[in-house]
Short mmCIF file of C-alpha atoms in Angstrom, two decimals:
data_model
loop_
_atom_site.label_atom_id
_atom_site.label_comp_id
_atom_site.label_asym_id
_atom_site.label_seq_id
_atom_site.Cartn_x
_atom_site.Cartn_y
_atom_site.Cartn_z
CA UNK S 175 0.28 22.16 23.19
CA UNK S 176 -1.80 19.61 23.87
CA UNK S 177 -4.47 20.84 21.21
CA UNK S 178 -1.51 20.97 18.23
CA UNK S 179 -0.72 17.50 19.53
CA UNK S 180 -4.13 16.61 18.67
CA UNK S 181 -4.63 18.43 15.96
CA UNK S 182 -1.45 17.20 14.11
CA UNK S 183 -2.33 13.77 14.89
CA UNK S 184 -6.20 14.05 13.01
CA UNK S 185 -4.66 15.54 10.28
CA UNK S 186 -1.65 13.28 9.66
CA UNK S 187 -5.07 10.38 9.96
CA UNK S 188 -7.31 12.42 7.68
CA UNK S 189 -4.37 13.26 4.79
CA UNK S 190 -1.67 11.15 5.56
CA UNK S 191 -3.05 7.95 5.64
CA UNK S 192 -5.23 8.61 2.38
CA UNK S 193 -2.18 9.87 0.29
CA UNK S 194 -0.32 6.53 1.21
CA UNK S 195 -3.44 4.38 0.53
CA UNK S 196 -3.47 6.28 -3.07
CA UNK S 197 0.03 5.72 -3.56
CA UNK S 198 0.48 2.18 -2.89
CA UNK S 199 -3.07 1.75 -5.11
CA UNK S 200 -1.36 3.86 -7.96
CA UNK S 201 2.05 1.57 -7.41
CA UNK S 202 0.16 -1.93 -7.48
CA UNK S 203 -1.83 -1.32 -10.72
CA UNK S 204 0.68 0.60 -12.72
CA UNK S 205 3.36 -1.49 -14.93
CA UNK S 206 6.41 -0.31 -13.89
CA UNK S 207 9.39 -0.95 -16.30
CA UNK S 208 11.44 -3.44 -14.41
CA UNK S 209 14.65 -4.60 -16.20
CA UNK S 210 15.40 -7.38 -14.13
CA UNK S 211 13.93 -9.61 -11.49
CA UNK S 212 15.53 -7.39 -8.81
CA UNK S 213 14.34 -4.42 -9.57
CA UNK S 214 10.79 -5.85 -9.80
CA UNK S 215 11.18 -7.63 -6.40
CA UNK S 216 12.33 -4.31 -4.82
CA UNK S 217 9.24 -2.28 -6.06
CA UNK S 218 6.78 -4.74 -5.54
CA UNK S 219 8.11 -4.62 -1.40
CA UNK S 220 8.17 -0.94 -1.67
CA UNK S 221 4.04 -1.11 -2.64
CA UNK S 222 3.60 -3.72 -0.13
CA UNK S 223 5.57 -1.46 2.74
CA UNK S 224 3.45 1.48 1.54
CA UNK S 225 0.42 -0.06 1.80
CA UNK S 226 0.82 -1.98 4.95
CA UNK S 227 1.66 1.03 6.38
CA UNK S 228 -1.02 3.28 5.28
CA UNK S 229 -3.59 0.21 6.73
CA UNK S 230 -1.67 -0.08 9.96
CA UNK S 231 -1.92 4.15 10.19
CA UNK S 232 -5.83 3.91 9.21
CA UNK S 233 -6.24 2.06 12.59
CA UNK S 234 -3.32 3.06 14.64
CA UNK S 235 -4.44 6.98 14.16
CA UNK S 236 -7.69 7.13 15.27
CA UNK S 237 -8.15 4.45 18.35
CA UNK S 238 -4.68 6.83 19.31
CA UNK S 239 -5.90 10.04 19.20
CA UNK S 240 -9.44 9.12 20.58
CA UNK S 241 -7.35 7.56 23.74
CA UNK S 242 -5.70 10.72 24.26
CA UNK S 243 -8.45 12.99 23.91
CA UNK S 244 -10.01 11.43 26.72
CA UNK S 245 -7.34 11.42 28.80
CA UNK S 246 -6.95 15.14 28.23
CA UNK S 247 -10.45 15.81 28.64
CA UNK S 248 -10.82 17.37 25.48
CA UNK S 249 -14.40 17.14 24.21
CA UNK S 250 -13.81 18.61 20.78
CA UNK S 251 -11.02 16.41 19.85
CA UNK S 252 -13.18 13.73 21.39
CA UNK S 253 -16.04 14.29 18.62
CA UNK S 254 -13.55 14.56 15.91
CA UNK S 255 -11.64 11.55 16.54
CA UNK S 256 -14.79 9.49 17.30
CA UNK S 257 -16.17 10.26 13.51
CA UNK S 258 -12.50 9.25 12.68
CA UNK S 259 -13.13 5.89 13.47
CA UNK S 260 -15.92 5.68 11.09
CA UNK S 261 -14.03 7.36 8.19
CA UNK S 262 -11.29 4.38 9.38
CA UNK S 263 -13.77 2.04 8.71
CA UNK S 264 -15.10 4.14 5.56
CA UNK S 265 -11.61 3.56 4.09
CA UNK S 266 -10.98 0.43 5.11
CA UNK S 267 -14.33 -0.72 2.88
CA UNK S 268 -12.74 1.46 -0.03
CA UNK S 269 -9.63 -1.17 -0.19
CA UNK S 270 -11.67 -3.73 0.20
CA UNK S 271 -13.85 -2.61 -2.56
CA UNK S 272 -10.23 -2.14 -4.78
CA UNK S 273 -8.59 -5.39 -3.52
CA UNK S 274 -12.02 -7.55 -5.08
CA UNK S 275 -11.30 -5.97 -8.20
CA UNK S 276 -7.78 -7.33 -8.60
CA UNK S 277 -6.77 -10.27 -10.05
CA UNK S 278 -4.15 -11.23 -7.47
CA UNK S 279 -3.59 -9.40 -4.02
CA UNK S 280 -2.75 -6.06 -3.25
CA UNK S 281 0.41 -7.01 -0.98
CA UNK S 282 3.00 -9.77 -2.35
CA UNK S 283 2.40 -9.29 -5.55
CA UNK S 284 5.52 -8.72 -7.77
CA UNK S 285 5.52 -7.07 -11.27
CA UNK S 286 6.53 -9.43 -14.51
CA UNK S 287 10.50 -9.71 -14.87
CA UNK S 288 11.26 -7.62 -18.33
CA UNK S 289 14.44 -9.13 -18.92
CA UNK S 290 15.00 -10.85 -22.40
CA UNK S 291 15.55 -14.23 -23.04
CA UNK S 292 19.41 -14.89 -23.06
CA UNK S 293 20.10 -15.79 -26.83
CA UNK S 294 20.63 -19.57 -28.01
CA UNK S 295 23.96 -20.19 -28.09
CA UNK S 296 23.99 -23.91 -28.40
CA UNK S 297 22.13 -27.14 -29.77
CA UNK S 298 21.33 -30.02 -27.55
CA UNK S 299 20.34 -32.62 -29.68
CA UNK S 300 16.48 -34.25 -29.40
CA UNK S 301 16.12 -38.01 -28.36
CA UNK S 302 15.97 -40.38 -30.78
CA UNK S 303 18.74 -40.16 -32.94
CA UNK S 304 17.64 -36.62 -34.86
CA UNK S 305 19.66 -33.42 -34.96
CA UNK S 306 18.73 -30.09 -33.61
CA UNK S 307 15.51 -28.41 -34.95
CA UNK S 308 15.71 -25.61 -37.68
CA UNK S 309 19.20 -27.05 -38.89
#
């Protein structure tokens, strides 16, 4: 049992933790269509949460499973989740790498409100005595 344990925990490191890294990546340089300001707000915390999370995992995964491997003495699982940490660092390089090639941050960054401009509807008149512009 204690070998699944293991085993599920690597993997979940090795394909999890990419696939969320790719995801939030994909979500923060795509242009989403955002109607309004919410919406925009809402998917712009959904890439943050996605990210954040897949960089918490990238640490949290392999210091875990190299802990436990020790404590149950198993030397194979030792080995595997010792080159994990170097892969951790490996990946964390990659969004580094990504995040200098941005414009603005990877995390807090919200996508351009789509909404229209509400129509004119009335004329406040400019200083000095002249009447609205165009008419």
């Amino acid at each position: 049992m204690k070998r699944a344990g293991l085993g599920g925990l690597f993997f979940a490191w090795l394909y999890g933790v990419p696939f969320l890294l790719l995801v939030g990546l994909i979500r923060r340089v795509s242009r989403p269509y955002t109607p309004s300001a919410d919406d925009a707000q809402a998917f712009g915390a959904t890439t943050d949460a996605v990210l954040t999370t897949g960089l918490l995992l990238n640490a949290v995964l392999p210091v875990l499973g190299l802990l436990l491997a020790v404590l149950a003495g198993e030397v194979i699982w030792r080995r595997h989740f010792a080159g994990a940490l170097g892969g951790m660092v490996l990946l964390y390089v990659a969004v580094a790498v990504v995040a200098s090639m941005t414009t603005t941050g990877l995390t807090g960054h919200i996508p351009a409100d789509q909404e229209s401009d509400p129509p004119v509807t009335h004329c406040v008149p400019i200083s000095g005595g002249r009447g609205c512009p165009g008419g």
